[in-house]
Amino acid sequence: MHDISDYLTADHHHCDDLFAEAENAVANDDWQTAMTQFKAFEAATLLHFTREENILFPAFEERTGISHGPTAVMRSEHVEIRETLQGMTDALASRNADVYLGLAETLLMLLRQHNTKEEQILYPMADQALADNAGVMVLEMEALTA
Amino acid sequence: MAESGLSYDQGPPFGAPLRYFLVAPLFILLAAGLGTLLPDWLTTRWSPISLALTHLVTLGYLAMVMLGALLQMLPVVLGTPVPAVRLVGWLGLLGLSIGTPSLALGFLLGEPLWLYAGIWILAAGLIPFSIAISVSLIKTAAPLVAWPIRQAALALVITLLLGILLAGAFASLWPVSAITELTALHAAWGLIGWVLILIIGVAYQVVPMLQITRPYPRWLTHGLTWILFLGLLLISVATQVESMASFGLLGTLLLSASSIVFASVTLRLQAGRRRKLPDTTLNFWRFGLASLIFSALVFPVLHWLPEDWTDAAEISLGIAFLLGFVASVVGGMLYKIVPFLAWFHLKTQTHAKVGSIPNMKQMIPDNLARIHFRLHLASLALLLPTPLLPTPINRYASIAGLLLLAASAIRQWLNLLQAKHLFLKHGGYLD
């Protein structure tokens, strides 16, 4: 069963699409659209983090007994990503396309490496460790809203 | 499995891959200089200068960047750190930096001692490196990602062993029959087994990541590198067992067809990308993939070409594959890897706020990367047809092409140095 992997990986792709829309809008100097798309991207990303930090990680840590392992690394990477998102919000507010695009490039690398680690390693581990409860957990994560 | 996941934030220190990346362009510069002074490479790939240049480019530049990038990438995509990464990093770097010029000198002077010294210095650097990455390739919890890299690592070892065998034959340490056939195998395992399979394995990860494209189709990621591996086995058997000689052509066609499939699928994915911004790395990729398709079309044609044309076509093929395809992709990737690592390590080391340190696009500005790309294109536009041109026009075209190649290497080197300079200036340290 890959319920957890499938659900959270699809969530990653959803965030990626919103990211690209916002970036394309900034590159086209369309600040109105950029603002809307960025807010949507930011909200989706933060919601994704909440799904992991409030539901997946605690369940994984409890089941496997590993609390200073991959989940700790993922939490600390979330902090870095949140901080970069804040920098992008500031750049949007001051309509500074160069700073926004530079940070967007940086964030994308940060985010996609982070996602790769989760998709290749953490989620498959979670699929295995939490197989008996995966369906319920996916519903719980889906029920969370911004 | 859980245990391997425990340590998966452990990338190497910045200095480990960065040193590889900063040394690499100097080898292109050296190759361009030698190629200008000694024009014999235009006539046949078997001339001493051709062999020297081939190894300066493949080992000094391509393997240098690829090994540096592997040190960085493996912990991220496999979730397992490379053991003793500092030591292994230094051994690989020194092995390539000292072994490659020694090997090239051996070819140039026809001096077995230099050749022999070169190959053993290379082996002393690359064998510990291969063992260390094998450990993380075996321990990984992500086997699907690991397979192409495992195949590539195995091909690198086979290439090295064939190289040792050939160098020993040149040094008259042992007799080797069929040197031409073994050389062809050495090249095939090196260029297709190690270089192409590794690029494909890396592309599966980075192409969707960099431009936000759909992922590669499953039928491709599950089968393609195995077909390439099979093609290599077929041409290996064909050269060694006379009754199976016809397998050689089949193997060649498999290799060409797989390369074209990989390049076409990648170009299609990139065409449907979600990020629409102009991007120099993307330009490098697209030009590289077009060169791969060109090389894959020329490769089987060599079988039927009239003998008068073979030498020139082989040299053009070598230029198209090594500089047109591999050097483009590798050079393009450095413009993502180096600025990101400079930013990331600076951020981690200094705990600076996001806005107070240079972001990726400030580490190496787009316009500087674009100059490198244009010089690279211009040099290839001249170098690719050069072997086919009549004398003395070929001589002038090659000099102009090599000077442009040198200029592109210098631009690349300065671009990479700029990221290092900004990293140090903002309080980063190399350990």
XYZ file of C-alpha atoms in Angstrom:
577
model
C 0.000 0.000 0.000
C 1.222 3.459 -0.876
C -1.675 5.545 0.455
C 0.456 7.999 2.413
C 3.059 8.330 -0.367
C 0.446 8.847 -3.047
C -1.522 11.418 -1.102
C 1.397 13.566 0.052
C 3.267 13.298 -3.265
C 0.183 14.567 -5.115
C 0.068 17.410 -2.585
C 3.690 18.287 -3.500
C 2.788 18.466 -7.184
C -0.162 20.698 -6.413
C 2.176 23.129 -4.605
C 4.688 23.013 -7.497
C 2.028 24.053 -9.992
C 0.984 27.033 -7.876
C 4.632 27.998 -7.442
C 5.154 28.059 -11.220
C 2.029 30.160 -11.805
C 3.196 32.789 -9.316
C 6.689 32.877 -10.756
C 5.463 33.192 -14.350
C 3.226 36.085 -13.298
C 6.122 37.956 -11.647
C 8.275 37.408 -14.743
C 5.453 38.931 -16.823
C 5.135 41.896 -14.462
C 1.567 40.857 -13.661
C 1.671 41.702 -9.964
C -2.039 41.220 -9.360
C -1.992 37.600 -10.498
C 1.375 37.073 -8.852
C -0.034 38.117 -5.489
C -3.067 35.824 -5.770
C -1.033 32.843 -6.996
C 1.700 33.332 -4.418
C -0.834 33.491 -1.578
C -2.373 30.252 -2.880
C 1.061 28.637 -3.137
C 2.082 29.773 0.330
C -1.172 28.580 1.866
C -0.929 25.182 0.168
C 2.675 24.737 1.269
C 2.004 25.692 4.874
C -1.039 23.427 4.955
C 1.102 20.592 3.650
C 3.613 21.228 6.446
C 0.814 21.199 9.016
C -0.429 17.857 7.651
C 3.012 16.411 8.149
C 3.932 18.059 11.424
C 0.598 17.484 13.175
C -0.423 14.101 11.791
C 2.240 12.161 9.884
C 5.385 12.907 11.871
C 3.942 12.265 15.368
C 2.375 8.974 14.200
C 5.618 7.935 12.514
C 7.711 8.836 15.560
C 5.392 6.987 17.924
C 5.255 3.851 15.779
C 8.965 3.592 14.971
C 10.416 5.124 18.124
C 12.680 7.319 15.970
C 12.232 10.960 16.922
C 15.671 12.396 16.145
C 15.806 10.897 12.658
C 14.271 11.895 9.356
C 11.296 13.699 10.891
C 13.587 15.993 12.867
C 15.514 16.832 9.706
C 12.273 17.484 7.832
C 10.999 19.793 10.582
C 14.174 21.847 10.481
C 13.946 22.108 6.694
C 10.357 23.330 7.067
C 11.686 26.183 9.210
C 14.125 27.180 6.458
C 11.419 27.025 3.785
C 9.030 29.141 5.876
C 11.732 31.757 6.262
C 12.366 31.864 2.510
C 8.613 32.199 1.885
C 8.656 35.243 4.156
C 11.449 36.759 2.060
C 9.343 36.229 -1.063
C 6.328 37.866 0.588
C 8.483 40.933 1.310
C 9.754 41.023 -2.277
C 6.176 40.870 -3.574
C 5.104 43.689 -1.279
C 7.887 45.914 -2.604
C 7.362 44.645 -6.172
C 11.003 43.723 -6.545
C 11.018 41.174 -9.381
C 14.776 40.439 -9.225
C 14.708 39.619 -5.534
C 11.508 37.603 -5.897
C 12.847 35.551 -8.814
C 16.197 34.990 -7.119
C 14.492 33.756 -3.968
C 12.012 31.695 -6.005
C 14.893 29.897 -7.699
C 16.460 29.281 -4.300
C 13.216 28.118 -2.730
C 12.518 25.713 -5.568
C 15.876 23.963 -5.081
C 15.310 23.830 -1.334
C 11.763 22.571 -1.708
C 12.422 19.974 -4.381
C 15.395 18.477 -2.547
C 13.282 18.347 0.568
C 10.433 16.717 -1.378
C 12.820 14.223 -2.983
C 14.008 13.047 0.417
C 10.427 12.677 1.598
C 9.167 10.937 -1.534
C 12.110 8.565 -1.912
C 12.713 7.723 1.711
C 10.415 9.053 4.421
C 7.031 8.378 2.806
C 7.871 4.797 1.784
C 9.078 4.212 5.367
C 5.806 5.672 6.641
C 3.782 3.541 4.191
C 5.398 0.497 5.714
C 5.341 1.468 9.357
C 1.788 2.831 9.356
C 0.153 0.526 6.795
C -2.686 -0.514 9.128
C -3.772 3.071 9.762
C -2.915 4.781 6.460
C -6.478 5.201 5.174
C -7.619 6.966 8.327
C -4.521 9.184 8.387
C -5.073 10.315 4.811
C -8.651 11.292 5.715
C -7.396 13.202 8.768
C -4.817 15.046 6.685
C -7.390 15.843 4.012
C -9.773 17.198 6.663
C -7.232 19.847 7.699
C -7.834 23.197 6.078
C -5.936 26.429 6.124
C 16.409 0.791 6.494
C 15.378 3.027 9.353
C 18.995 3.363 10.294
C 20.038 4.633 6.879
C 17.305 7.258 7.115
C 18.752 8.576 10.358
C 21.666 10.345 8.780
C 20.170 11.563 5.588
C 20.804 15.230 6.027
C 24.538 14.634 5.893
C 25.675 16.228 2.676
C 29.435 16.749 2.363
C 31.106 20.038 3.355
C 30.874 22.653 0.556
C 34.591 22.444 -0.210
C 34.416 18.775 -1.219
C 32.359 19.166 -4.412
C 33.409 22.800 -5.020
C 37.094 21.909 -5.483
C 36.162 19.481 -8.261
C 34.051 22.136 -9.976
C 36.768 24.782 -9.789
C 39.531 22.544 -11.134
C 37.465 21.154 -14.042
C 37.358 24.218 -16.381
C 41.166 24.438 -16.211
C 41.385 21.110 -18.032
C 39.257 22.449 -20.901
C 41.589 25.419 -21.031
C 44.605 23.100 -21.150
C 42.982 20.949 -23.859
C 42.112 24.006 -25.964
C 45.691 25.290 -25.661
C 47.286 21.980 -26.639
C 44.810 21.485 -29.483
C 45.785 24.871 -30.916
C 49.516 24.116 -30.778
C 49.300 20.531 -32.054
C 46.706 20.320 -34.854
C 47.212 16.596 -35.567
C 43.959 15.759 -33.769
C 42.180 16.932 -36.931
C 43.346 13.952 -38.955
C 42.641 10.906 -36.805
C 41.376 9.995 -33.356
C 44.396 7.698 -32.969
C 47.043 10.441 -33.079
C 48.868 10.999 -29.764
C 47.366 14.472 -29.404
C 43.837 13.126 -30.048
C 44.244 10.551 -27.298
C 45.687 13.177 -24.957
C 42.852 15.646 -25.651
C 40.166 12.965 -25.270
C 41.441 12.089 -21.803
C 41.909 15.698 -20.723
C 38.249 16.327 -21.579
C 36.699 13.058 -20.356
C 38.679 12.727 -17.131
C 39.847 16.262 -16.417
C 36.550 17.965 -17.095
C 33.629 15.548 -17.395
C 34.544 12.933 -14.789
C 35.784 15.728 -12.514
C 32.422 17.506 -12.485
C 30.371 14.318 -12.429
C 32.222 12.837 -9.465
C 32.042 16.116 -7.578
C 28.307 16.271 -8.213
C 27.827 12.642 -7.131
C 29.445 13.359 -3.761
C 26.793 15.997 -3.256
C 23.803 14.271 -4.816
C 23.993 10.761 -3.438
C 23.162 11.631 0.184
C 20.141 13.648 -0.988
C 18.578 11.219 -3.446
C 19.638 7.972 -1.779
C 19.320 8.957 1.868
C 22.700 7.426 2.661
C 25.848 9.487 3.250
C 29.049 8.635 1.362
C 31.371 7.122 3.996
C 34.639 8.974 4.761
C 33.509 11.658 2.334
C 36.383 14.084 3.028
C 39.118 11.512 2.494
C 37.419 9.945 -0.511
C 36.760 13.413 -1.948
C 40.430 14.358 -1.704
C 41.652 11.043 -3.133
C 39.334 11.314 -6.138
C 40.288 14.944 -6.705
C 44.028 14.298 -6.486
C 43.761 11.127 -8.562
C 42.047 12.980 -11.391
C 44.113 16.182 -11.102
C 47.492 14.404 -11.174
C 46.665 11.199 -13.033
C 44.988 12.899 -16.003
C 47.876 15.205 -17.036
C 50.303 12.343 -16.513
C 48.225 10.097 -18.777
C 47.955 12.856 -21.398
C 51.713 13.392 -21.295
C 52.206 9.641 -21.754
C 50.133 9.731 -24.934
C 51.841 12.861 -26.255
C 55.392 11.666 -25.699
C 54.612 8.025 -26.447
C 56.249 7.404 -23.082
C 54.911 4.223 -21.394
C 56.187 5.286 -17.991
C 54.013 8.416 -17.857
C 51.071 6.469 -19.204
C 51.516 3.808 -16.644
C 52.013 6.254 -13.783
C 48.896 8.123 -14.924
C 46.636 5.113 -14.932
C 47.763 3.943 -11.486
C 47.371 7.405 -9.974
C 43.881 7.496 -11.463
C 43.138 4.055 -10.087
C 44.439 5.042 -6.648
C 41.989 7.945 -6.626
C 38.996 6.389 -8.341
C 38.923 2.967 -6.713
C 38.435 4.259 -3.129
C 35.870 6.682 -4.567
C 33.996 3.849 -6.296
C 34.059 1.696 -3.166
C 32.732 4.545 -1.028
C 29.858 5.373 -3.358
C 29.118 1.649 -3.720
C 28.525 1.521 0.023
C 25.829 4.197 -0.176
C 24.435 2.659 -3.379
C 24.058 -0.712 -1.646
C 22.718 0.606 1.664
C 20.124 2.895 0.115
C 16.425 2.726 0.858
C 15.635 4.082 -2.609
C 16.647 1.264 -4.995
C 14.756 2.530 -8.054
C 16.730 5.756 -8.036
C 19.924 3.867 -7.325
C 19.887 1.408 -10.245
C 21.102 3.704 -13.037
C 23.790 5.090 -10.734
C 24.841 1.548 -9.810
C 25.072 0.622 -13.484
C 27.095 3.753 -14.198
C 29.476 3.080 -11.301
C 30.005 -0.490 -12.527
C 30.681 0.818 -16.041
C 33.236 3.264 -14.624
C 35.096 0.396 -12.969
C 34.995 -1.645 -16.217
C 36.309 1.395 -18.138
C 39.125 1.813 -15.648
C 40.069 -1.882 -15.792
C 40.121 -1.835 -19.601
C 42.230 1.324 -19.375
C 44.724 -0.416 -17.084
C 44.846 -3.363 -19.493
C 45.506 -1.061 -22.450
C 48.089 1.058 -20.640
C 49.915 -2.128 -19.606
C 49.957 -3.241 -23.231
C 51.434 0.091 -24.338
C 54.049 -0.182 -21.627
C 54.808 -3.743 -22.859
C 54.092 -5.153 -19.423
C 51.784 -7.788 -20.879
C 50.688 -8.721 -24.365
C 47.200 -7.729 -25.494
C 45.772 -8.914 -28.772
C 43.110 -6.869 -30.557
C 44.093 -3.499 -29.098
C 41.732 -1.657 -31.474
C 38.720 -3.671 -30.328
C 39.606 -3.252 -26.647
C 40.015 0.486 -27.145
C 36.558 0.626 -28.710
C 35.149 -1.213 -25.693
C 37.026 1.058 -23.290
C 35.446 4.060 -25.026
C 31.971 2.516 -25.187
C 31.884 1.564 -21.495
C 33.259 4.968 -20.552
C 31.079 7.161 -22.741
C 27.845 5.198 -22.821
C 28.058 3.029 -19.704
C 29.440 5.600 -17.310
C 28.638 9.005 -18.813
C 25.310 8.501 -20.598
C 23.722 6.154 -18.049
C 24.729 8.467 -15.201
C 23.290 11.502 -16.992
C 20.059 9.588 -17.622
C 19.827 8.525 -13.965
C 20.423 12.095 -12.836
C 17.990 13.480 -15.432
C 15.175 11.345 -13.983
C 15.656 13.330 -10.766
C 16.595 16.815 -11.912
C 14.658 17.458 -15.139
C 11.223 17.374 -13.451
C 12.694 19.225 -10.471
C 14.359 22.150 -12.227
C 11.639 23.185 -14.653
C 8.605 21.594 -12.964
C 7.714 19.089 -15.662
C 5.726 15.885 -15.512
C 7.841 12.961 -14.302
C 9.479 10.609 -16.814
C 7.130 7.800 -17.868
C 7.502 4.597 -15.866
C 8.239 2.357 -18.870
C 11.254 4.552 -19.541
C 12.691 4.785 -16.026
C 12.227 1.059 -15.457
C 13.800 -0.158 -18.683
C 15.954 2.305 -20.580
C 19.281 2.063 -18.769
C 18.979 -1.753 -18.749
C 18.626 -1.697 -22.531
C 21.738 0.470 -22.771
C 23.560 -1.952 -20.520
C 22.408 -4.854 -22.717
C 23.605 -2.996 -25.830
C 27.049 -2.614 -24.233
C 27.169 -6.308 -23.358
C 26.241 -7.196 -26.947
C 28.996 -5.108 -28.509
C 31.454 -6.456 -25.923
C 30.609 -10.062 -26.785
C 30.721 -9.264 -30.496
C 34.315 -8.018 -30.329
C 35.537 -10.960 -28.265
C 33.714 -13.921 -29.820
C 34.100 -14.134 -33.575
C 30.981 -16.204 -34.221
C 28.882 -13.509 -32.553
C 30.244 -10.552 -34.523
C 26.794 -9.722 -35.887
C 25.683 -8.791 -32.360
C 27.860 -5.702 -32.688
C 25.530 -3.956 -35.092
C 22.479 -4.958 -33.061
C 24.140 -3.534 -29.938
C 25.038 -0.326 -31.764
C 21.464 0.123 -32.958
C 20.110 -0.508 -29.451
C 22.460 2.107 -28.011
C 21.535 4.671 -30.652
C 17.803 4.053 -30.430
C 17.816 4.276 -26.607
C 19.775 7.523 -26.719
C 17.305 9.038 -29.162
C 14.347 7.904 -27.042
C 15.877 9.446 -23.924
C 16.672 12.744 -25.648
C 13.261 13.014 -27.337
C 11.286 12.243 -24.178
C 13.348 14.759 -22.207
C 12.869 17.481 -24.826
C 9.122 16.814 -24.806
C 8.919 16.991 -21.010
C 10.846 20.251 -21.070
C 8.576 21.669 -23.765
C 5.616 21.081 -21.427
C 7.347 22.660 -18.413
C 5.368 24.774 -15.951
C 8.134 27.342 -15.410
C 8.269 29.623 -18.427
C 11.218 31.851 -17.488
C 14.283 32.024 -19.725
C 16.906 29.795 -18.150
C 20.511 29.194 -19.182
C 20.619 25.723 -17.651
C 17.602 24.775 -19.773
C 19.335 26.127 -22.895
C 22.406 24.032 -22.111
C 20.195 20.950 -21.683
C 18.331 21.472 -24.932
C 21.473 22.020 -26.950
C 23.061 19.008 -25.240
C 20.099 16.759 -26.042
C 20.066 17.886 -29.678
C 23.776 16.990 -29.831
C 22.999 13.583 -28.327
C 20.426 12.904 -31.048
C 22.935 13.999 -33.691
C 25.611 11.720 -32.193
C 23.193 8.786 -32.014
C 22.346 9.215 -35.695
C 25.993 9.410 -36.783
C 27.176 6.487 -34.588
C 25.578 3.610 -36.570
C 26.337 5.305 -39.894
C 30.079 4.844 -39.174
C 29.566 1.147 -40.006
C 28.759 1.917 -43.632
C 30.796 5.060 -44.266
C 33.499 4.912 -46.995
C 36.911 4.600 -45.375
C 38.079 8.023 -46.537
C 35.412 9.601 -44.396
C 35.669 7.493 -41.267
C 38.459 9.417 -39.542
C 36.828 12.812 -39.962
C 33.382 11.511 -39.001
C 34.754 9.869 -35.858
C 36.367 13.105 -34.718
C 33.181 15.080 -35.338
C 31.212 12.431 -33.482
C 33.616 12.696 -30.548
C 33.245 16.482 -30.460
C 29.437 16.286 -30.755
C 29.126 13.754 -27.946
C 31.778 15.018 -25.519
C 31.509 18.778 -25.932
C 28.088 19.112 -27.590
C 26.184 16.723 -25.353
C 28.019 15.937 -22.123
C 29.889 19.194 -21.531
C 26.693 21.174 -22.212
C 24.551 19.239 -19.749
C 27.287 19.175 -17.132
C 28.085 22.876 -17.564
C 24.405 23.793 -17.352
C 23.918 21.797 -14.161
C 26.767 23.627 -12.440
C 24.718 26.851 -12.683
C 22.100 25.263 -10.428
C 24.362 23.240 -8.145
C 27.030 25.822 -7.285
C 24.780 28.851 -6.582
C 22.456 26.691 -4.502
C 25.238 25.130 -2.450
C 26.886 28.519 -1.926
C 23.577 29.924 -0.649
C 22.702 26.861 1.393
C 26.052 26.517 3.186
C 26.264 30.263 3.763
C 22.807 30.218 5.313
C 23.579 27.213 7.497
C 27.001 28.440 8.593
C 26.133 32.050 9.392
C 22.445 31.673 10.360
C 21.928 34.849 8.340
C 18.470 36.107 7.455
C 17.224 35.173 3.982
C 17.314 38.748 2.664
C 20.777 39.560 4.014
C 22.782 37.054 1.924
C 22.946 36.790 -1.892
C 20.251 34.526 -3.353
C 20.975 31.995 -6.094
C 20.599 34.433 -8.956
C 22.938 36.880 -7.254
C 25.574 34.191 -6.641
C 25.951 33.763 -10.433
C 23.887 36.271 -12.450
C 22.012 34.970 -15.512
C 23.738 37.316 -17.920
C 27.188 35.932 -17.035
C 25.998 32.349 -17.427
C 24.496 33.323 -20.785
C 27.863 34.604 -22.034
C 29.362 31.204 -21.219
C 26.532 29.481 -23.111
C 26.998 31.652 -26.201
C 30.766 31.170 -26.292
C 30.205 27.438 -25.910
C 27.748 27.422 -28.853
C 30.042 29.515 -31.032
C 33.035 27.250 -30.359
C 31.016 24.155 -31.290
C 29.623 25.744 -34.432
C 33.244 26.005 -35.596
C 34.675 22.788 -34.143
C 31.978 20.332 -35.267
C 32.475 20.682 -39.051
C 36.227 21.360 -38.784
C 37.467 17.772 -39.369
C 35.438 17.604 -42.595
C 36.868 20.827 -44.066
C 39.807 20.906 -46.532
C 43.269 22.046 -45.405
C 44.210 24.802 -44.606
C 40.680 26.063 -43.892
C 40.245 23.385 -41.225
C 43.359 24.676 -39.483
C 42.006 28.240 -39.218
C 38.527 27.093 -38.223
C 39.947 24.840 -35.519
C 42.123 27.615 -34.067
C 39.157 29.982 -33.945
C 36.963 27.254 -32.426
C 39.530 26.347 -29.786
C 40.095 29.978 -28.834
C 36.342 30.337 -28.317
C 36.369 27.125 -26.298
C 39.140 28.546 -24.128
C 37.170 31.768 -23.711
C 34.074 29.827 -22.664
C 36.103 27.835 -20.113
C 37.534 31.065 -18.668
C 34.054 32.615 -18.446
C 32.757 29.497 -16.724
C 35.661 29.463 -14.299
C 35.181 33.140 -13.404
C 31.440 32.572 -12.941
C 32.057 29.724 -10.511
C 34.749 31.711 -8.711
C 32.296 34.567 -8.268
C 29.962 32.315 -6.262
C 32.889 31.204 -4.127
C 34.004 34.807 -3.643
C 30.516 35.948 -2.527
C 30.259 32.945 -0.231
C 33.525 33.852 1.517
C 32.793 37.582 1.514
C 29.533 37.062 3.420
C 31.231 35.066 6.138
C 31.171 31.516 4.788
C 34.154 29.222 5.330
C 35.407 26.244 3.365
C 36.224 23.198 5.454
